[in-house]
Amino acid sequence: MIVAEQKPLAEILHLIEGYNKLLLLGCGSCVTVCLTGGEKECEILASALRIKRRLAGKPVEIKTHTVTRQCDPEFIDELQDMVEDVEAIVSMACGVGPQYLAERYSDKYVIPAMNTKFVGGSIQQGIWEERCSLCGDCMIHLTAGICPIARCPKSILNGPCGGAQNGKCEINNELDCVWHLIYKRLAAQGRLDLLKRIIPPKDWSESRDGGPRRMIKEGI
Amino acid sequence: MLTSAGSNLERVLKSGRHVVTAELGPPKHSSPHNIIRHTKTLKGYIDAANVTDCQSAVVHMSSISAAFHIMNNGIEPVVQVTCRDRNRIAIQSDLLGAYSMGLKNVLCLSGDHQMFGNHPTAKNVYDIDSIQLIQLTRRMCDEKLFFSGAAIKEFEPKFFIGAVANPFADPFEYQVDRLEKKINAGAEFIQTQCIYDLERFARFMEMCVERGLHERAHILAGVTPLKSSRAAKFMQNRVPGISVPEEIVRRLTKAEDQKTEGISICIEQIKYMKENVKGLAGFHIMAISWEEIIPEIMKGAGICQCS
């Protein structure tokens, strides 16, 4: 899933400065799962913003609502009535949500309340970690099911680099060197031969470097 | 068949004579004054000067430009090329330019991560990695092809291609495999990371010799004299991929004159390796910000063959 976190409150307050009637819009998808932009977080953020603005002598009127998905026009269309009398829409979805809102309600100021972090999953209660960098050409069958593109800070395909020591990455000694993990898993599987092969350079045209991508599912 | 670059370093290594190379760091400004001074100090001592490519991810004069100054002042340079800052297009363009200036040796490496340097908010590139960079350079020289497969119709470069190995990186047992991978990709000479843990290095070299890697590539042992116990601790804790045994830190701490002790340690290490470690083709001295000390180390260690 897409993992996103809320921007600091001070930053959101700065972004809504001068706006007195807002729609704060949660998203029922990924950000609900990672507990940052769903219905509950939407209400909490709205309260926090109202209190701060009241204390600053500049009260703000905030309507709240959470849609099933902000990345789908049909759920955005529903908002027509709600959007009409607000000055700005604050989105709590990943980076896709505010873009859909800005496109559909092009006369409104749309503010992102979130920083979209990565595609990943939870590793324990309350902790999420990056697992995929959307390169468009998956090859983790060669690397013991561990993605070095997403998880090595240098995205090295024939690692580890010379900076890894004691199983940790050179940039942070709390970060596992993914190539160390790959090595250990392949060793346990008796498949170390895979590491003797040189993995060829990546075709980055399949990734975002080839421009924004589109997927078409035939027969729909 | 690997094409010959005809560089001096290649010729000397192939002749079987032990070589000594040294690292010359380009300046953090636009004057070649200091590198020219260092070049003049080291001329007649070293066989080649290895020129770093924004080491530690700190902005320095480009390795190609600095190498050009070094070459013009009488030492053959080895141009470092890292994958951190340039994609395959920029790297190939720089390789063509470097060769056009008469630079014939390149050393392919990944490069330190930008978070170590003075622009930690930079975007890194890593379009290709160090092993793919060796392949890229080989393809240009041997097959007269750009990396994409497009032909270099004429005037293809001919580089003597090197790579690095770190016997102190982990997993240890994989480092020899990875070195072999670099040699399979086409590296002809190898520079190691700074060696302080002689025991581990000896084990590493035994494994290389067992596989005959020393016969397929010329392996140069990297050494760095330490100026002080503070420098040793910095190396121990802050420089990725280096292992400094406690004993060395203790010796430097106790010494009355830490610089002299640092030189003695370095000389002892070189002598030890010369006598006890099989498979070495020479030494690579990385006297960081201490280039003027190199002749004294070479004389002390008895590796001053070319003066």
Coordinates of C-alpha atoms in Angstrom, one line a residue:
Chain A
M1 CA 0.0 0.0 0.0
I2 CA 0.9 3.7 -0.2
V3 CA 2.2 5.0 3.1
A4 CA 1.8 8.7 3.8
E5 CA 2.2 10.7 6.9
Q6 CA 0.6 14.0 8.0
K7 CA 2.6 17.1 7.6
P8 CA 3.5 18.9 10.8
L9 CA 0.6 20.8 12.2
A10 CA 2.5 24.1 12.0
E11 CA 3.0 23.6 8.3
I12 CA -0.7 22.8 7.7
L13 CA -1.6 25.9 9.7
H14 CA 0.7 27.9 7.5
L15 CA -0.9 26.4 4.3
I16 CA -4.4 27.3 5.4
E17 CA -3.6 30.8 6.5
G18 CA -6.1 33.3 5.3
Y19 CA -8.7 30.7 4.5
N20 CA -11.7 30.6 6.8
K21 CA -14.0 28.0 5.3
L22 CA -12.4 24.6 4.6
L23 CA -13.3 21.1 3.6
L24 CA -11.0 18.6 5.3
L25 CA -11.2 15.4 3.3
G26 CA -10.0 12.0 4.6
C27 CA -9.4 9.0 2.4
G28 CA -10.8 5.5 3.2
S29 CA -8.0 3.7 1.4
C30 CA -4.2 3.3 2.1
V31 CA -4.0 6.2 4.5
T32 CA -6.8 4.7 6.6
V33 CA -4.8 1.5 6.8
C34 CA -1.6 3.3 7.9
L35 CA -3.6 5.3 10.4
T36 CA -2.7 8.8 9.1
G37 CA -5.5 10.1 6.8
G38 CA -8.7 8.1 7.5
E39 CA -11.9 9.2 9.1
K40 CA -10.6 9.3 12.6
E41 CA -7.4 11.2 11.8
C42 CA -9.5 13.6 9.8
E43 CA -11.6 14.5 12.8
I44 CA -8.6 14.8 15.0
L45 CA -6.8 17.1 12.6
A46 CA -9.9 19.2 12.1
S47 CA -10.2 19.7 15.9
A48 CA -6.6 20.6 16.2
L49 CA -6.8 23.2 13.4
R50 CA -10.0 24.7 14.9
I51 CA -8.4 25.0 18.3
K52 CA -5.2 26.5 17.1
R53 CA -7.0 29.0 14.9
R54 CA -9.4 30.0 17.7
L55 CA -6.5 30.5 20.1
A56 CA -4.8 32.7 17.4
G57 CA -8.0 34.8 17.2
K58 CA -8.7 33.6 13.7
P59 CA -11.4 31.0 14.0
V60 CA -11.9 28.7 11.0
E61 CA -14.9 26.7 9.9
I62 CA -13.9 23.2 8.9
K63 CA -16.3 20.6 7.4
T64 CA -15.0 17.1 7.5
H65 CA -15.7 14.1 5.3
T66 CA -14.0 10.9 4.3
V67 CA -14.5 9.3 0.9
T68 CA -13.9 5.6 0.0
R69 CA -11.0 6.6 -2.3
Q70 CA -9.8 10.0 -3.4
C71 CA -8.1 8.3 -6.4
D72 CA -11.3 7.5 -8.2
P73 CA -13.4 10.1 -10.0
E74 CA -16.7 8.6 -9.0
F75 CA -16.0 9.2 -5.3
I76 CA -14.8 12.7 -5.9
D77 CA -17.9 13.6 -7.9
E78 CA -20.0 13.0 -4.8
L79 CA -18.5 16.0 -3.1
Q80 CA -20.0 18.7 -5.4
D81 CA -22.4 20.1 -2.8
M82 CA -19.8 20.1 0.0
V83 CA -17.2 21.8 -2.0
E84 CA -19.4 24.6 -3.3
D85 CA -19.2 26.9 -0.3
V86 CA -15.7 26.3 0.9
E87 CA -12.7 28.4 0.1
A88 CA -10.2 25.5 0.0
I89 CA -10.1 21.7 0.2
V90 CA -7.5 20.1 2.4
S91 CA -6.7 16.5 1.3
M92 CA -5.5 13.8 3.7
A93 CA -4.9 11.3 0.9
C94 CA -1.6 10.4 -0.7
G95 CA -0.4 12.7 -3.5
V96 CA -3.0 11.3 -5.9
G97 CA -6.0 12.6 -3.9
P98 CA -5.3 16.3 -4.0
Q99 CA -4.5 16.0 -7.8
Y100 CA -7.9 14.4 -8.5
L101 CA -9.6 17.0 -6.4
A102 CA -7.8 19.9 -8.1
E103 CA -8.7 18.5 -11.4
R104 CA -12.3 18.0 -10.6
Y105 CA -12.8 21.3 -8.7
S106 CA -10.4 23.3 -10.7
D107 CA -11.5 26.7 -9.2
K108 CA -10.7 25.6 -5.7
Y109 CA -7.4 26.0 -3.8
V110 CA -6.4 22.4 -2.9
I111 CA -4.0 21.9 -0.1
P112 CA -2.1 18.6 0.6
A113 CA -2.1 17.8 4.3
M114 CA 0.1 14.7 3.8
N115 CA 3.6 13.8 2.7
T116 CA 3.5 10.7 0.7
K117 CA 6.4 8.5 1.8
F118 CA 6.6 5.2 0.0
V119 CA 5.0 1.9 -1.1
G120 CA 5.4 -0.7 1.6
G121 CA 3.8 -2.5 4.4
S122 CA 3.7 -2.7 8.2
I123 CA 6.6 -4.5 9.9
Q124 CA 5.0 -4.2 13.4
Q125 CA 2.2 -2.4 15.0
G126 CA 2.6 1.3 14.1
I127 CA 5.7 0.9 11.9
W128 CA 5.7 0.8 8.1
E129 CA 8.6 0.2 5.9
E130 CA 9.4 0.8 2.2
R131 CA 9.4 -2.3 0.0
C132 CA 8.9 -1.2 -3.6
S133 CA 10.0 1.8 -5.7
L134 CA 7.6 1.1 -8.6
C135 CA 10.4 0.5 -11.1
G136 CA 8.0 -1.2 -13.5
D137 CA 10.2 -4.2 -14.1
C138 CA 10.3 -6.5 -11.1
M139 CA 13.3 -8.8 -10.7
I140 CA 13.2 -9.9 -7.1
H141 CA 13.2 -13.5 -8.0
L142 CA 17.0 -12.9 -8.5
T143 CA 17.5 -11.4 -5.1
A144 CA 15.7 -13.7 -2.7
G145 CA 12.5 -11.7 -2.8
I146 CA 14.2 -8.6 -1.4
C147 CA 14.2 -5.4 -3.6
P148 CA 17.6 -3.7 -3.7
I149 CA 16.2 -0.9 -5.9
A150 CA 13.8 0.2 -3.1
R151 CA 15.8 -0.8 -0.1
C152 CA 19.5 -0.1 -1.0
P153 CA 20.2 3.6 -0.7
K154 CA 22.3 3.3 -3.8
S155 CA 19.9 0.9 -5.6
I156 CA 22.8 -1.3 -6.4
L157 CA 22.0 -4.4 -8.5
N158 CA 25.3 -6.2 -7.8
G159 CA 25.8 -5.4 -4.2
P160 CA 26.8 -5.0 -1.5
C161 CA 28.9 -1.9 -1.9
G162 CA 32.1 -1.5 0.0
G163 CA 30.5 0.5 2.8
A164 CA 28.4 -2.3 4.5
Q165 CA 29.8 -3.6 7.7
N166 CA 28.3 -6.0 10.3
G167 CA 25.3 -6.4 8.2
K168 CA 24.4 -2.7 8.4
C169 CA 24.3 0.0 5.7
E170 CA 26.9 2.7 5.5
I171 CA 24.4 5.5 5.7
N172 CA 22.8 4.3 9.0
N173 CA 24.0 1.6 11.3
E174 CA 20.5 0.8 12.3
L175 CA 19.5 0.0 8.7
D176 CA 20.1 -3.5 7.5
C177 CA 22.2 -3.8 4.4
V178 CA 19.7 -5.4 2.0
W179 CA 22.5 -7.1 0.2
H180 CA 23.5 -8.7 3.4
L181 CA 19.9 -9.9 3.8
I182 CA 19.9 -11.2 0.2
Y183 CA 23.2 -13.0 0.8
K184 CA 22.0 -14.7 3.9
R185 CA 18.7 -15.8 2.4
L186 CA 20.3 -17.1 -0.7
A187 CA 22.9 -18.9 1.4
A188 CA 20.2 -20.5 3.5
Q189 CA 18.5 -21.6 0.2
G190 CA 21.7 -23.0 -1.2
R191 CA 21.3 -20.6 -4.1
L192 CA 24.4 -18.4 -3.8
D193 CA 25.3 -19.1 -7.4
L194 CA 22.8 -16.5 -8.3
L195 CA 25.1 -13.8 -6.8
K196 CA 27.9 -14.8 -9.1
R197 CA 26.0 -13.7 -12.1
I198 CA 26.1 -10.0 -13.0
I199 CA 22.7 -8.5 -13.0
P200 CA 22.5 -6.3 -16.1
P201 CA 21.7 -2.6 -15.9
K202 CA 18.1 -1.7 -15.3
D203 CA 15.8 -0.5 -18.1
W204 CA 14.7 2.7 -16.3
S205 CA 12.3 3.6 -19.2
E206 CA 9.8 1.2 -17.5
S207 CA 10.0 3.3 -14.4
R208 CA 9.0 6.9 -13.9
D209 CA 12.1 8.0 -15.8
G210 CA 10.2 7.0 -19.0
G211 CA 7.6 9.6 -18.1
P212 CA 4.3 9.2 -16.3
R213 CA 2.9 5.7 -16.8
R214 CA -0.5 4.5 -17.7
M215 CA -1.9 1.0 -17.4
I216 CA -4.7 -0.3 -19.6
K217 CA -6.6 -3.3 -18.7
E218 CA -8.2 -4.8 -21.7
G219 CA -11.9 -5.9 -21.8
I220 CA -13.2 -3.5 -19.1
Chain B
M1 CA 40.0 -10.3 -25.7
L2 CA 40.7 -7.2 -23.6
T3 CA 42.2 -4.4 -25.6
S4 CA 45.4 -2.8 -24.4
A5 CA 45.3 0.8 -23.3
G6 CA 49.0 1.3 -23.5
S7 CA 49.2 3.2 -20.3
N8 CA 52.4 3.2 -18.2
L9 CA 50.6 1.7 -15.3
E10 CA 49.4 -1.2 -17.5
R11 CA 52.9 -1.7 -18.9
V12 CA 54.6 -1.8 -15.5
L13 CA 52.0 -4.1 -14.0
K14 CA 52.2 -6.5 -16.9
S15 CA 56.0 -6.5 -16.6
G16 CA 55.6 -8.0 -13.2
R17 CA 57.4 -5.2 -11.3
H18 CA 55.6 -4.2 -8.1
V19 CA 54.0 -0.8 -8.5
V20 CA 53.3 2.0 -6.1
T21 CA 50.4 4.3 -6.8
A22 CA 49.1 7.1 -4.6
E23 CA 45.9 9.0 -4.1
L24 CA 45.8 12.6 -5.0
G25 CA 42.6 14.4 -4.0
P26 CA 41.5 17.3 -6.2
P27 CA 41.1 20.6 -4.4
K28 CA 37.9 22.1 -3.2
H29 CA 38.5 25.2 -5.3
S30 CA 39.4 26.0 -8.8
S31 CA 43.1 26.3 -8.6
P32 CA 45.3 23.4 -9.6
H33 CA 48.2 24.9 -7.6
N34 CA 48.2 22.3 -4.8
I35 CA 47.8 19.2 -7.0
I36 CA 50.6 20.4 -9.2
R37 CA 52.8 20.9 -6.1
H38 CA 52.0 17.4 -4.9
T39 CA 52.6 16.0 -8.4
K40 CA 56.0 17.6 -8.4
T41 CA 56.8 16.1 -4.9
L42 CA 55.8 12.7 -6.0
K43 CA 57.2 12.6 -9.5
G44 CA 59.8 9.9 -9.8
Y45 CA 58.4 8.0 -6.8
I46 CA 55.0 6.7 -7.8
D47 CA 53.9 4.9 -11.0
A48 CA 50.5 6.5 -11.1
A49 CA 48.3 8.9 -9.2
N50 CA 44.8 7.9 -8.4
V51 CA 42.5 10.9 -8.6
T52 CA 39.3 10.8 -6.6
D53 CA 35.9 11.7 -7.8
C54 CA 34.2 13.9 -5.2
Q55 CA 35.4 11.7 -2.4
S56 CA 33.1 11.4 0.6
A57 CA 30.5 13.0 -1.6
V58 CA 32.1 16.4 -0.9
V59 CA 32.4 18.7 -4.0
H60 CA 35.9 18.9 -5.3
M61 CA 37.4 19.7 -8.7
S62 CA 36.3 17.0 -11.1
S63 CA 38.6 14.0 -11.2
I64 CA 39.1 14.3 -15.0
S65 CA 40.2 18.0 -14.8
A66 CA 42.5 17.3 -11.8
A67 CA 43.9 14.3 -13.6
F68 CA 44.7 16.4 -16.6
H69 CA 46.8 18.8 -14.5
I70 CA 48.6 15.9 -12.9
M71 CA 49.4 14.3 -16.3
N72 CA 50.7 17.6 -17.6
N73 CA 53.1 17.8 -14.6
G74 CA 54.6 14.4 -15.1
I75 CA 52.6 11.7 -13.4
E76 CA 50.2 9.3 -15.1
P77 CA 46.8 9.6 -13.5
V78 CA 44.1 7.0 -12.8
V79 CA 40.8 8.7 -13.1
Q80 CA 38.1 7.6 -10.6
V81 CA 34.6 7.4 -11.9
T82 CA 31.8 6.9 -9.5
C83 CA 28.1 6.1 -10.2
R84 CA 26.7 8.5 -7.7
D85 CA 26.5 11.7 -9.7
R86 CA 26.2 10.7 -13.3
N87 CA 24.0 8.5 -15.4
R88 CA 25.2 6.2 -18.2
I89 CA 25.0 9.1 -20.7
A90 CA 27.1 11.5 -18.7
I91 CA 29.6 8.8 -17.7
Q92 CA 30.2 7.8 -21.4
S93 CA 30.5 11.4 -22.4
D94 CA 33.1 12.0 -19.7
L95 CA 35.0 8.8 -20.6
L96 CA 35.3 10.0 -24.2
G97 CA 36.5 13.4 -23.0
A98 CA 39.0 11.9 -20.6
Y99 CA 40.5 9.8 -23.3
S100 CA 40.6 12.7 -25.7
M101 CA 42.9 14.5 -23.2
G102 CA 45.2 11.5 -23.0
L103 CA 43.9 9.9 -19.8
K104 CA 44.2 6.2 -20.1
N105 CA 43.5 4.6 -16.7
V106 CA 40.1 4.6 -15.0
L107 CA 38.9 3.2 -11.7
C108 CA 35.3 2.2 -11.5
L109 CA 33.4 2.5 -8.2
S110 CA 30.0 3.1 -6.7
G111 CA 30.9 6.2 -4.7
D112 CA 30.2 7.2 -1.1
H113 CA 26.5 8.0 -0.4
Q114 CA 25.8 11.7 -0.6
M115 CA 24.7 11.9 3.0
F116 CA 28.4 11.8 4.0
G117 CA 29.2 14.9 2.1
N118 CA 28.5 18.6 2.0
H119 CA 25.3 18.2 -0.1
P120 CA 23.3 15.7 1.8
T121 CA 20.0 16.9 0.3
A122 CA 21.2 16.0 -3.3
K123 CA 19.5 13.4 -5.4
N124 CA 21.8 10.5 -6.2
V125 CA 21.9 8.8 -9.6
Y126 CA 23.1 5.2 -9.4
D127 CA 21.7 4.6 -12.9
I128 CA 24.3 1.8 -13.0
D129 CA 26.5 0.2 -10.4
S130 CA 30.3 -0.2 -10.2
I131 CA 30.2 -3.6 -11.9
Q132 CA 28.0 -2.4 -14.7
L133 CA 30.3 0.6 -15.0
I134 CA 33.2 -1.8 -15.7
Q135 CA 31.1 -3.5 -18.3
L136 CA 30.2 -0.2 -19.9
T137 CA 33.8 0.9 -20.1
R138 CA 34.9 -2.5 -21.5
R139 CA 32.2 -2.4 -24.1
M140 CA 33.4 1.0 -25.3
C141 CA 37.0 -0.2 -25.5
D142 CA 36.7 -3.8 -26.7
E143 CA 33.5 -3.8 -28.8
K144 CA 33.6 -0.2 -30.0
L145 CA 30.0 0.1 -28.7
F146 CA 28.2 2.5 -26.5
F147 CA 26.4 0.9 -23.6
S148 CA 23.2 0.9 -25.6
G149 CA 24.8 -1.2 -28.3
A150 CA 25.1 1.8 -30.7
A151 CA 28.4 1.8 -32.6
I152 CA 31.3 4.1 -31.8
K153 CA 32.2 4.5 -35.4
E154 CA 35.7 5.7 -34.9
F155 CA 38.2 6.7 -32.3
E156 CA 36.9 4.4 -29.5
P157 CA 38.7 4.9 -26.2
K158 CA 41.2 2.4 -24.9
F159 CA 41.3 2.4 -21.1
F160 CA 43.2 0.4 -18.6
I161 CA 40.3 -0.5 -16.3
G162 CA 40.5 -0.9 -12.5
A163 CA 38.0 -1.5 -9.7
V164 CA 38.1 -1.5 -6.0
A165 CA 37.7 -4.3 -3.4
N166 CA 37.0 -4.0 0.3
P167 CA 38.2 -7.0 2.3
F168 CA 36.7 -5.3 5.4
A169 CA 33.2 -5.0 4.1
D170 CA 30.6 -7.7 5.0
P171 CA 29.7 -10.4 4.4
F172 CA 33.4 -11.2 4.4
E173 CA 33.1 -14.5 2.6
Y174 CA 31.2 -12.8 -0.3
Q175 CA 33.9 -10.1 -0.9
V176 CA 36.1 -12.5 -2.9
D177 CA 33.0 -13.6 -5.0
R178 CA 32.3 -9.9 -5.6
L179 CA 35.9 -9.2 -6.6
E180 CA 35.7 -12.1 -9.0
K181 CA 32.5 -10.7 -10.4
K182 CA 34.4 -7.4 -11.0
I183 CA 37.2 -9.3 -12.7
N184 CA 34.7 -11.2 -14.8
A185 CA 33.2 -7.9 -15.8
G186 CA 36.6 -6.9 -17.1
A187 CA 38.6 -5.2 -14.3
E188 CA 42.3 -5.5 -14.9
F189 CA 43.6 -4.0 -11.7
I190 CA 42.2 -3.8 -8.2
Q191 CA 42.8 -1.3 -5.5
T192 CA 41.8 -2.3 -2.0
Q193 CA 40.3 -0.2 0.8
C194 CA 42.8 1.0 3.4
I195 CA 44.2 -2.0 5.2
Y196 CA 44.8 -1.9 9.0
D197 CA 43.6 -5.4 9.9
L198 CA 46.4 -7.4 8.4
E199 CA 45.1 -10.7 9.5
R200 CA 41.8 -10.3 7.8
F201 CA 43.5 -9.0 4.7
A202 CA 45.9 -11.9 4.6
R203 CA 42.9 -14.3 4.8
F204 CA 41.2 -12.4 2.0
M205 CA 44.3 -12.6 -0.2
E206 CA 44.7 -16.3 0.5
M207 CA 41.2 -16.8 -0.9
C208 CA 42.0 -14.7 -3.9
V209 CA 45.2 -16.7 -4.6
E210 CA 43.3 -20.0 -4.2
R211 CA 41.0 -18.9 -7.0
G212 CA 43.8 -17.5 -9.1
L213 CA 42.3 -14.0 -9.0
H214 CA 45.8 -12.4 -8.6
E215 CA 46.7 -13.9 -11.9
R216 CA 43.6 -12.4 -13.6
A217 CA 43.9 -8.9 -12.2
H218 CA 46.8 -7.0 -10.5
I219 CA 45.8 -6.4 -6.9
L220 CA 47.2 -3.4 -5.1
A221 CA 47.1 -3.2 -1.3
G222 CA 45.7 0.1 -0.1
V223 CA 47.4 1.7 2.9
T224 CA 46.7 5.0 4.7
P225 CA 49.1 6.5 7.2
L226 CA 47.3 7.9 10.2
K227 CA 48.4 11.3 11.5
S228 CA 47.0 10.9 15.0
S229 CA 44.9 8.7 17.3
R230 CA 42.0 11.1 16.5
A231 CA 42.4 10.3 12.9
A232 CA 42.4 6.6 13.7
K233 CA 39.2 6.9 15.7
F234 CA 37.6 8.8 12.9
M235 CA 38.5 6.1 10.5
Q236 CA 37.3 3.5 12.9
N237 CA 33.9 5.1 13.5
R238 CA 33.1 7.5 10.7
V239 CA 34.4 6.1 7.5
P240 CA 32.3 3.4 6.0
G241 CA 33.9 0.0 5.3
I242 CA 37.1 0.5 7.2
S243 CA 38.3 -1.6 10.1
V244 CA 41.0 -0.2 12.4
P245 CA 42.1 -2.6 15.2
E246 CA 42.2 -1.2 18.7
E247 CA 45.9 -2.0 18.9
I248 CA 46.6 0.7 16.3
V249 CA 44.6 3.3 18.2
R250 CA 46.4 2.4 21.4
R251 CA 49.8 2.6 19.8
L252 CA 49.0 6.1 18.4
T253 CA 47.5 7.3 21.7
K254 CA 50.6 6.2 23.7
A255 CA 53.1 7.6 21.2
E256 CA 55.0 10.8 22.1
D257 CA 55.0 11.9 18.4
Q258 CA 51.8 10.5 16.9
K259 CA 52.7 11.5 13.3
T260 CA 56.0 9.6 13.5
E261 CA 54.3 6.6 15.0
G262 CA 51.6 6.8 12.2
I263 CA 54.4 6.7 9.6
S264 CA 56.1 3.8 11.4
I265 CA 52.9 1.8 11.5
C266 CA 52.3 2.3 7.8
I267 CA 55.9 1.3 7.0
E268 CA 55.5 -1.8 9.1
Q269 CA 52.3 -2.7 7.4
I270 CA 53.8 -2.4 4.0
K271 CA 56.8 -4.4 4.9
Y272 CA 54.7 -7.1 6.5
M273 CA 52.5 -7.4 3.4
K274 CA 55.5 -7.4 1.1
E275 CA 57.0 -10.4 3.0
N276 CA 54.0 -12.3 4.1
V277 CA 51.0 -11.7 1.7
K278 CA 51.1 -13.6 -1.6
G279 CA 49.4 -12.3 -4.8
L280 CA 50.0 -8.6 -4.4
A281 CA 51.1 -6.6 -7.5
G282 CA 52.0 -3.5 -5.4
F283 CA 50.7 -0.8 -3.1
H284 CA 48.3 2.0 -3.2
I285 CA 49.1 4.8 -0.7
M286 CA 46.2 7.0 0.3
A287 CA 47.8 9.7 2.4
I288 CA 44.8 11.8 2.8
S289 CA 45.9 15.5 3.1
W290 CA 49.4 14.2 3.8
E291 CA 50.7 13.6 0.3
E292 CA 54.2 15.0 1.1
I293 CA 54.8 12.1 3.4
I294 CA 54.6 9.4 0.7
P295 CA 58.3 9.4 -0.3
E296 CA 59.4 8.9 3.3
I297 CA 57.0 6.0 3.6
M298 CA 58.2 4.5 0.4
K299 CA 61.8 4.8 1.4
G300 CA 61.1 3.4 4.8
A301 CA 59.3 0.4 3.5
G302 CA 61.9 -0.2 0.8
I303 CA 59.4 0.1 -2.1
C304 CA 61.2 3.0 -3.8
Q305 CA 62.1 1.3 -7.0
C306 CA 61.2 3.9 -9.5
S307 CA 63.1 6.9 -8.2

